Amino acid sequence: MSRLGKRPILLPKDVTAKTEGPVLTIKGPKGELKRTLPQGLSTSLANGQLNVQIEKDGSSALQGCLHKLIENMVIGVTQGFKEGLQIEGVGYRAQMTGSKVSFQLGFSKPYEYNVPAGIKIAIDPKQTLIAIEGNDKELVGRVAAQIRSIKPPEPYKGTGIRYQGELIKKKAGKAAAGAAGGAAGGGAKK
């Protein structure tokens, strides 16, 4: 049995939860989220607390996972989620044009990314910091990963798109490797 799955999920005053068949709907000030419950698991609401229960033919393997997913839904409809990206490189930038983000990343033409529904993207005036906001944690993370995958940071100069605070372990280039090899070799042969 999952210790996490047995704990009740406390619902704030401004959040409502409703189950219709296998679909759980959670509404709050920042919107509404829906999730289909896995077979063998159900939810019950009592005294402002939501409990994840295992049915007779269900498995406890997903109970803790579903508990955490529902907790994230509650946080999403009350506070929301935010992810930051940083663009590194000379001439690399991003710009909002309607519901699309246009990236200049050293390719022959700009790369356009369509922003999915439920996501807000803000770009700073220098056009190098991107803030992704939404109430669905999975969608915010997926959008951030998709944007990062357009031009991931390369290991030699560190240029590309990275998560804010992400450290890129840089590699030594050919010149540094050649200089180190020559010094270790003991000099030139006669």
Coordinates of N, CA and C in Angstrom, one line a residue:
M1 N 0.8 -1.2 0.0 CA 0.0 0.0 0.0 C 0.9 1.2 0.0
S2 N 0.4 2.3 -0.7 CA 1.2 3.5 -0.8 C 0.8 4.4 0.4
R3 N 1.9 4.8 1.1 CA 1.7 5.7 2.3 C 1.2 7.1 1.8
L4 N 1.7 7.5 0.7 CA 1.3 8.8 0.2 C -0.1 8.7 -0.3
G5 N -0.5 7.7 -1.0 CA -1.8 7.5 -1.5 C -2.9 7.4 -0.5
K6 N -2.6 7.0 0.7 CA -3.6 6.9 1.8 C -3.9 8.3 2.4
R7 N -3.0 9.2 2.3 CA -3.3 10.6 2.9 C -4.4 11.3 2.2
P8 N -5.2 12.1 2.9 CA -6.2 12.9 2.2 C -5.6 14.1 1.5
I9 N -6.2 14.6 0.5 CA -5.8 15.8 -0.2 C -6.7 16.9 0.3
L10 N -6.2 17.9 0.9 CA -7.0 19.0 1.5 C -7.3 20.0 0.3
L11 N -8.6 20.3 0.2 CA -9.0 21.2 -0.8 C -9.2 22.6 -0.2
P12 N -8.6 23.7 -0.8 CA -8.8 25.0 -0.2 C -10.3 25.4 -0.4
K13 N -10.7 26.5 0.2 CA -12.1 26.9 0.2 C -12.6 27.2 -1.2
D14 N -11.8 27.8 -2.0 CA -12.2 28.2 -3.3 C -12.0 27.1 -4.4
V15 N -11.8 25.9 -4.0 CA -11.6 24.8 -5.0 C -12.7 23.8 -4.8
T16 N -13.3 23.3 -5.9 CA -14.3 22.3 -5.9 C -13.8 21.1 -6.7
A17 N -14.2 19.9 -6.3 CA -13.9 18.7 -7.0 C -15.2 17.9 -7.2
K18 N -15.2 17.3 -8.4 CA -16.4 16.5 -8.8 C -16.0 15.4 -9.7
T19 N -16.5 14.2 -9.4 CA -16.2 13.0 -10.2 C -17.4 12.6 -10.9
E20 N -17.3 12.4 -12.2 CA -18.4 11.9 -13.1 C -17.9 10.7 -13.8
G21 N -18.2 9.5 -13.3 CA -17.7 8.3 -13.9 C -16.2 8.2 -13.6
P22 N -15.4 8.0 -14.6 CA -13.9 7.9 -14.4 C -13.2 9.3 -14.5
V23 N -14.0 10.4 -14.7 CA -13.3 11.7 -14.9 C -13.4 12.5 -13.7
L24 N -12.3 13.0 -13.2 CA -12.2 13.9 -12.0 C -12.1 15.3 -12.5
T25 N -12.9 16.3 -12.1 CA -12.8 17.7 -12.5 C -12.5 18.5 -11.2
I26 N -11.5 19.3 -11.3 CA -11.2 20.2 -10.2 C -11.2 21.7 -10.7
K27 N -12.0 22.5 -10.1 CA -12.2 23.9 -10.5 C -11.6 24.8 -9.4
G28 N -11.0 25.9 -9.8 CA -10.5 26.9 -8.9 C -10.4 28.2 -9.5
P29 N -9.8 29.2 -8.8 CA -9.7 30.5 -9.4 C -8.9 30.7 -10.7
K30 N -7.9 29.8 -10.9 CA -7.1 29.8 -12.1 C -7.6 28.9 -13.2
G31 N -8.8 28.3 -13.1 CA -9.4 27.5 -14.2 C -9.8 26.2 -13.7
E32 N -10.0 25.3 -14.7 CA -10.5 23.9 -14.5 C -9.6 22.9 -15.1
L33 N -9.4 21.8 -14.4 CA -8.5 20.7 -14.9 C -9.3 19.4 -14.8
K34 N -9.1 18.6 -15.8 CA -9.8 17.2 -15.8 C -8.8 16.2 -15.9
R35 N -9.0 15.0 -15.3 CA -8.2 13.9 -15.4 C -9.0 12.6 -15.4
T36 N -8.7 11.7 -16.3 CA -9.4 10.4 -16.3 C -8.7 9.5 -15.3
L37 N -9.4 8.9 -14.3 CA -8.9 8.0 -13.3 C -8.5 6.7 -13.9
P38 N -7.4 6.1 -13.5 CA -7.0 4.7 -14.0 C -8.1 3.7 -13.5
Q39 N -8.2 2.6 -14.2 CA -9.1 1.6 -13.8 C -8.7 1.0 -12.5
G40 N -9.6 0.8 -11.6 CA -9.3 0.2 -10.3 C -9.1 1.2 -9.2
L41 N -9.1 2.5 -9.5 CA -9.0 3.6 -8.5 C -10.2 4.5 -8.6
S42 N -10.5 5.0 -7.5 CA -11.7 6.0 -7.4 C -11.3 7.1 -6.4
T43 N -12.1 8.1 -6.4 CA -12.0 9.2 -5.4 C -13.2 9.4 -4.6
S44 N -13.1 9.9 -3.4 CA -14.3 10.3 -2.6 C -14.0 11.6 -1.9
L45 N -15.1 12.4 -1.8 CA -15.0 13.7 -1.3 C -15.8 13.8 0.0
A46 N -15.1 14.2 1.1 CA -15.8 14.4 2.4 C -15.1 15.4 3.2
N47 N -15.8 16.4 3.8 CA -15.3 17.4 4.6 C -14.2 18.2 4.0
G48 N -14.3 18.5 2.8 CA -13.2 19.3 2.1 C -11.9 18.6 1.8
Q49 N -12.0 17.2 1.9 CA -10.8 16.4 1.7 C -11.2 15.4 0.6
L50 N -10.2 15.2 -0.3 CA -10.4 14.2 -1.4 C -9.5 13.0 -1.1
N51 N -10.1 11.8 -1.1 CA -9.3 10.6 -0.9 C -9.2 9.7 -2.1
V52 N -8.1 9.1 -2.4 CA -7.9 8.2 -3.5 C -8.0 6.8 -2.9
Q53 N -9.0 6.0 -3.5 CA -9.2 4.7 -2.9 C -9.0 3.6 -4.0
I54 N -8.6 2.5 -3.5 CA -8.4 1.3 -4.4 C -9.7 0.5 -4.4
E55 N -10.2 0.2 -5.6 CA -11.4 -0.7 -5.7 C -11.0 -2.1 -5.5
K56 N -11.9 -3.1 -5.5 CA -11.6 -4.5 -5.3 C -10.7 -5.0 -6.3
D57 N -10.9 -4.7 -7.6 CA -10.0 -5.3 -8.6 C -8.8 -4.3 -8.9
G58 N -8.6 -3.3 -8.1 CA -7.5 -2.3 -8.4 C -6.2 -2.7 -7.9
S59 N -5.2 -1.9 -8.3 CA -3.8 -2.1 -7.9 C -3.4 -0.9 -7.1
S60 N -2.6 -1.1 -6.1 CA -2.1 0.0 -5.3 C -0.9 0.7 -5.9
A61 N -0.4 0.1 -7.0 CA 0.8 0.7 -7.6 C 0.6 2.1 -8.1
L62 N -0.6 2.4 -8.5 CA -0.9 3.8 -9.1 C -1.5 4.7 -8.0
Q63 N -1.8 4.3 -6.8 CA -2.5 5.1 -5.9 C -1.7 6.3 -5.5
G64 N -0.4 6.2 -5.2 CA 0.5 7.3 -4.8 C 0.7 8.2 -6.0
C65 N 0.8 7.7 -7.2 CA 1.0 8.5 -8.4 C -0.2 9.4 -8.6
L66 N -1.4 8.8 -8.5 CA -2.6 9.5 -8.8 C -2.8 10.6 -7.7
H67 N -2.4 10.3 -6.4 CA -2.5 11.2 -5.3 C -1.7 12.5 -5.7
K68 N -0.5 12.3 -6.1 CA 0.4 13.4 -6.5 C -0.1 14.2 -7.7
L69 N -0.6 13.5 -8.7 CA -1.2 14.2 -9.8 C -2.4 15.0 -9.4
I70 N -3.2 14.6 -8.5 CA -4.4 15.3 -8.1 C -3.9 16.5 -7.2
E71 N -2.9 16.3 -6.4 CA -2.3 17.5 -5.6 C -1.8 18.5 -6.6
N72 N -1.1 18.1 -7.7 CA -0.6 19.1 -8.6 C -1.8 19.8 -9.3
M73 N -2.9 19.1 -9.5 CA -4.1 19.8 -10.1 C -4.6 20.9 -9.2
V74 N -4.7 20.6 -7.9 CA -5.1 21.5 -6.9 C -4.2 22.7 -6.8
I75 N -2.9 22.5 -6.8 CA -1.9 23.6 -6.8 C -2.1 24.4 -8.1
G76 N -2.3 23.8 -9.3 CA -2.5 24.4 -10.5 C -3.6 25.4 -10.6
V77 N -4.8 24.9 -10.1 CA -6.0 25.8 -10.1 C -6.0 26.9 -9.1
T78 N -5.1 26.8 -8.1 CA -5.0 27.9 -7.1 C -3.8 28.8 -7.3
Q79 N -2.6 28.3 -7.6 CA -1.4 29.1 -7.7 C -0.9 29.1 -9.1
G80 N -1.0 28.0 -9.9 CA -0.4 27.9 -11.2 C 1.0 27.4 -11.1
F81 N 1.6 27.2 -12.3 CA 3.0 26.7 -12.4 C 3.7 27.6 -13.4
K82 N 5.0 27.8 -13.1 CA 5.9 28.6 -14.0 C 7.2 28.0 -14.2
E83 N 7.7 28.1 -15.4 CA 9.0 27.5 -15.8 C 9.7 28.6 -16.6
G84 N 11.0 28.8 -16.4 CA 11.8 29.8 -17.1 C 12.8 29.2 -18.0
L85 N 13.0 29.8 -19.1 CA 14.1 29.4 -20.1 C 14.9 30.6 -20.4
Q86 N 16.2 30.3 -20.7 CA 17.2 31.3 -21.0 C 17.8 31.0 -22.4
I87 N 18.0 32.0 -23.2 CA 18.6 31.9 -24.5 C 20.0 32.4 -24.4
E88 N 21.0 31.6 -24.8 CA 22.4 32.0 -24.8 C 22.9 32.0 -26.2
G89 N 23.6 33.0 -26.6 CA 24.3 33.0 -27.9 C 24.1 34.4 -28.6
V90 N 25.1 34.7 -29.4 CA 25.2 36.0 -30.1 C 24.1 36.0 -31.1
G91 N 23.2 37.0 -31.1 CA 22.1 37.1 -32.1 C 20.9 36.2 -31.8
Y92 N 21.0 35.3 -30.8 CA 19.9 34.4 -30.5 C 18.8 35.2 -29.7
R93 N 17.6 35.1 -30.1 CA 16.5 35.8 -29.4 C 15.1 35.2 -29.8
A94 N 14.1 35.6 -29.0 CA 12.8 35.1 -29.2 C 11.9 36.3 -29.2
Q95 N 10.7 36.2 -29.9 CA 9.8 37.3 -30.0 C 8.4 36.7 -30.2
M96 N 7.4 37.3 -29.4 CA 6.0 36.9 -29.5 C 5.4 37.6 -30.7
T97 N 4.7 36.8 -31.5 CA 3.9 37.4 -32.6 C 2.5 36.7 -32.6
G98 N 1.5 37.3 -31.9 CA 0.2 36.7 -31.8 C 0.3 35.5 -30.8
S99 N -0.1 34.4 -31.3 CA -0.1 33.2 -30.5 C 1.1 32.3 -30.9
K100 N 2.1 32.9 -31.5 CA 3.3 32.1 -31.9 C 4.5 32.8 -31.3
V101 N 5.6 32.0 -31.0 CA 6.8 32.5 -30.6 C 7.8 32.3 -31.8
S102 N 8.5 33.4 -32.2 CA 9.4 33.3 -33.3 C 10.8 33.3 -32.7
F103 N 11.6 32.3 -33.0 CA 13.0 32.2 -32.5 C 14.0 32.4 -33.6
Q104 N 15.0 33.3 -33.3 CA 16.2 33.5 -34.1 C 17.3 32.7 -33.4
L105 N 17.7 31.6 -34.0 CA 18.7 30.7 -33.3 C 19.9 30.3 -34.2
G106 N 20.2 31.1 -35.2 CA 21.3 30.8 -36.0 C 20.9 29.8 -37.2
F107 N 19.6 29.5 -37.3 CA 19.2 28.7 -38.5 C 19.0 29.6 -39.7
S108 N 18.8 29.1 -40.9 CA 18.6 29.9 -42.1 C 17.4 30.8 -42.0
K109 N 16.3 30.3 -41.3 CA 15.1 31.2 -41.2 C 14.6 31.0 -39.7
P110 N 13.8 31.9 -39.3 CA 13.2 31.9 -37.9 C 12.4 30.6 -37.7
Y111 N 12.5 30.1 -36.5 CA 11.7 28.9 -36.1 C 10.4 29.4 -35.4
E112 N 9.2 29.0 -35.8 CA 8.0 29.4 -35.2 C 7.4 28.3 -34.3
Y113 N 7.0 28.6 -33.1 CA 6.4 27.7 -32.2 C 5.0 28.2 -31.8
N114 N 4.0 27.3 -32.1 CA 2.6 27.6 -31.7 C 2.4 27.3 -30.3
V115 N 1.9 28.3 -29.6 CA 1.7 28.2 -28.1 C 0.3 27.5 -27.9
P116 N 0.3 26.4 -27.2 CA -0.9 25.6 -27.0 C -1.9 26.4 -26.1
A117 N -3.2 26.0 -26.1 CA -4.2 26.7 -25.3 C -3.9 26.4 -23.8
G118 N -4.1 27.3 -22.9 CA -3.9 27.2 -21.5 C -2.5 27.6 -21.1
I119 N -1.6 28.0 -22.0 CA -0.3 28.4 -21.7 C -0.1 29.9 -22.0
K120 N 0.6 30.6 -21.1 CA 0.9 32.0 -21.3 C 2.4 32.1 -21.4
I121 N 3.0 32.8 -22.4 CA 4.4 32.9 -22.6 C 4.7 34.4 -22.5
A122 N 5.7 34.8 -21.7 CA 6.1 36.2 -21.6 C 7.6 36.2 -21.9
I123 N 8.1 37.2 -22.7 CA 9.5 37.3 -23.1 C 9.9 38.7 -22.6
D124 N 11.1 38.7 -22.0 CA 11.7 40.0 -21.4 C 12.1 40.9 -22.6
P125 N 12.3 42.2 -22.2 CA 12.7 43.2 -23.3 C 14.0 42.8 -24.0
K126 N 14.9 42.2 -23.4 CA 16.2 41.8 -24.1 C 16.0 40.6 -25.0
Q127 N 14.8 39.9 -24.9 CA 14.4 38.8 -25.8 C 15.3 37.6 -25.5
T128 N 15.8 37.4 -24.3 CA 16.6 36.2 -24.0 C 16.0 35.4 -22.9
L129 N 15.0 35.9 -22.1 CA 14.4 35.1 -21.0 C 12.9 34.9 -21.4
I130 N 12.5 33.6 -21.2 CA 11.2 33.2 -21.6 C 10.5 32.7 -20.3
A131 N 9.3 33.2 -20.0 CA 8.6 32.7 -18.8 C 7.3 32.0 -19.3
I132 N 7.2 30.7 -18.9 CA 6.0 29.9 -19.4 C 5.1 29.7 -18.2
E133 N 3.9 30.0 -18.3 CA 2.9 29.9 -17.1 C 1.7 29.2 -17.6
G134 N 1.1 28.4 -16.6 CA -0.1 27.7 -16.9 C -0.6 27.0 -15.6
N135 N -1.8 26.4 -15.7 CA -2.3 25.7 -14.5 C -2.1 24.2 -14.5
D136 N -1.7 23.7 -15.7 CA -1.4 22.3 -15.8 C 0.1 22.0 -15.8
K137 N 0.6 21.4 -14.7 CA 2.1 21.2 -14.5 C 2.7 20.4 -15.7
E138 N 1.9 19.4 -16.1 CA 2.5 18.5 -17.2 C 2.6 19.3 -18.5
L139 N 1.6 20.1 -18.8 CA 1.6 20.9 -20.0 C 2.7 22.0 -20.0
V140 N 2.9 22.7 -18.9 CA 4.0 23.7 -18.7 C 5.3 23.0 -18.9
G141 N 5.5 21.8 -18.3 CA 6.8 21.1 -18.5 C 7.0 20.7 -19.9
R142 N 6.0 20.2 -20.5 CA 6.1 19.7 -21.9 C 6.4 20.9 -22.9
V143 N 5.8 22.0 -22.7 CA 6.1 23.2 -23.6 C 7.5 23.6 -23.3
A144 N 8.0 23.7 -22.1 CA 9.3 24.1 -21.8 C 10.3 23.1 -22.5
A145 N 10.0 21.8 -22.4 CA 10.9 20.8 -23.0 C 10.9 20.9 -24.5
Q146 N 9.8 21.2 -25.1 CA 9.7 21.3 -26.6 C 10.5 22.5 -27.0
I147 N 10.3 23.6 -26.3 CA 11.1 24.8 -26.7 C 12.6 24.6 -26.5
R148 N 13.0 24.0 -25.4 CA 14.4 23.7 -25.2 C 15.0 22.8 -26.3
S149 N 14.1 21.9 -26.8 CA 14.6 20.9 -27.8 C 14.8 21.5 -29.2
I150 N 14.3 22.8 -29.4 CA 14.6 23.5 -30.7 C 16.1 23.7 -30.9
K151 N 16.8 24.1 -29.8 CA 18.2 24.3 -29.9 C 18.8 24.1 -28.5
P152 N 19.0 22.8 -28.1 CA 19.6 22.5 -26.8 C 21.0 23.1 -26.7
P153 N 21.4 23.4 -25.4 CA 22.7 24.0 -25.2 C 23.8 23.0 -25.7
E154 N 24.7 23.5 -26.4 CA 25.8 22.7 -26.9 C 27.0 22.7 -25.9
P155 N 27.8 21.7 -25.8 CA 28.7 21.6 -24.7 C 30.0 22.4 -24.8
Y156 N 30.3 23.0 -26.0 CA 31.6 23.7 -26.1 C 31.5 25.2 -25.8
K157 N 30.5 25.9 -26.2 CA 30.3 27.3 -25.9 C 29.1 27.5 -25.0
G158 N 28.2 26.6 -24.9 CA 27.0 26.7 -24.1 C 25.9 27.5 -24.7
T159 N 26.0 27.7 -26.0 CA 24.9 28.4 -26.7 C 23.7 27.5 -26.9
G160 N 22.5 28.1 -26.9 CA 21.3 27.4 -27.1 C 20.3 27.8 -26.1
I161 N 19.2 27.0 -25.9 CA 18.2 27.3 -25.0 C 18.3 26.4 -23.8
R162 N 18.3 26.9 -22.6 CA 18.5 26.1 -21.4 C 17.4 26.6 -20.4
Y163 N 17.2 25.7 -19.4 CA 16.3 26.1 -18.3 C 17.1 27.1 -17.4
Q164 N 16.3 28.0 -16.8 CA 17.0 29.0 -15.9 C 17.6 28.3 -14.7
G165 N 18.9 28.5 -14.5 CA 19.6 27.9 -13.4 C 20.2 26.6 -13.8
E166 N 20.0 26.1 -15.0 CA 20.6 24.9 -15.5 C 22.1 25.1 -15.8
L167 N 23.0 24.2 -15.2 CA 24.4 24.3 -15.5 C 24.8 23.4 -16.6
I168 N 25.5 23.9 -17.5 CA 26.0 23.1 -18.7 C 27.4 22.8 -18.4
K169 N 27.8 21.5 -18.4 CA 29.2 21.1 -18.2 C 29.9 21.3 -19.5
K170 N 30.8 22.2 -19.6 CA 31.5 22.5 -20.9 C 32.7 21.5 -21.1
K171 N 32.8 21.2 -22.4 CA 34.0 20.3 -22.8 C 35.1 21.2 -23.3
A172 N 36.3 20.7 -23.3 CA 37.4 21.4 -23.9 C 37.4 21.2 -25.4
G173 N 37.7 22.2 -26.1 CA 37.7 22.1 -27.6 C 39.0 21.4 -28.1
K174 N 39.1 21.3 -29.4 CA 40.3 20.6 -30.0 C 41.6 21.3 -29.7
A175 N 41.6 22.6 -29.6 CA 42.8 23.4 -29.3 C 43.3 23.0 -27.9
A176 N 42.4 23.0 -27.0 CA 42.8 22.7 -25.6 C 43.2 21.2 -25.5
A177 N 42.6 20.3 -26.2 CA 43.0 18.9 -26.2 C 44.3 18.7 -26.8
G178 N 44.6 19.4 -27.9 CA 45.9 19.3 -28.6 C 47.0 19.9 -27.7
A179 N 46.8 21.0 -27.1 CA 47.8 21.6 -26.2 C 48.2 20.7 -25.0
A180 N 47.2 20.1 -24.5 CA 47.4 19.2 -23.3 C 48.1 17.9 -23.8
G181 N 47.8 17.4 -25.0 CA 48.5 16.2 -25.5 C 49.9 16.5 -25.8
G182 N 50.3 17.7 -26.3 CA 51.6 18.0 -26.6 C 52.5 18.2 -25.4
A183 N 51.9 18.7 -24.3 CA 52.7 18.9 -23.1 C 52.9 17.6 -22.4
A184 N 52.0 16.7 -22.5 CA 52.1 15.4 -21.8 C 53.1 14.5 -22.6
G185 N 53.3 14.8 -23.9 CA 54.1 13.9 -24.7 C 55.6 14.1 -24.5
G186 N 56.0 15.2 -23.8 CA 57.4 15.4 -23.5 C 58.2 16.2 -24.5
G187 N 57.5 16.8 -25.4 CA 58.1 17.7 -26.4 C 58.3 17.0 -27.8
A188 N 59.0 17.7 -28.6 CA 59.2 17.2 -30.0 C 60.3 16.2 -30.1
K189 N 60.2 15.3 -31.1 CA 61.2 14.2 -31.3 C 62.3 14.8 -32.1
K190 N 63.5 14.3 -31.9 CA 64.7 14.7 -32.7 C 64.9 13.8 -33.9

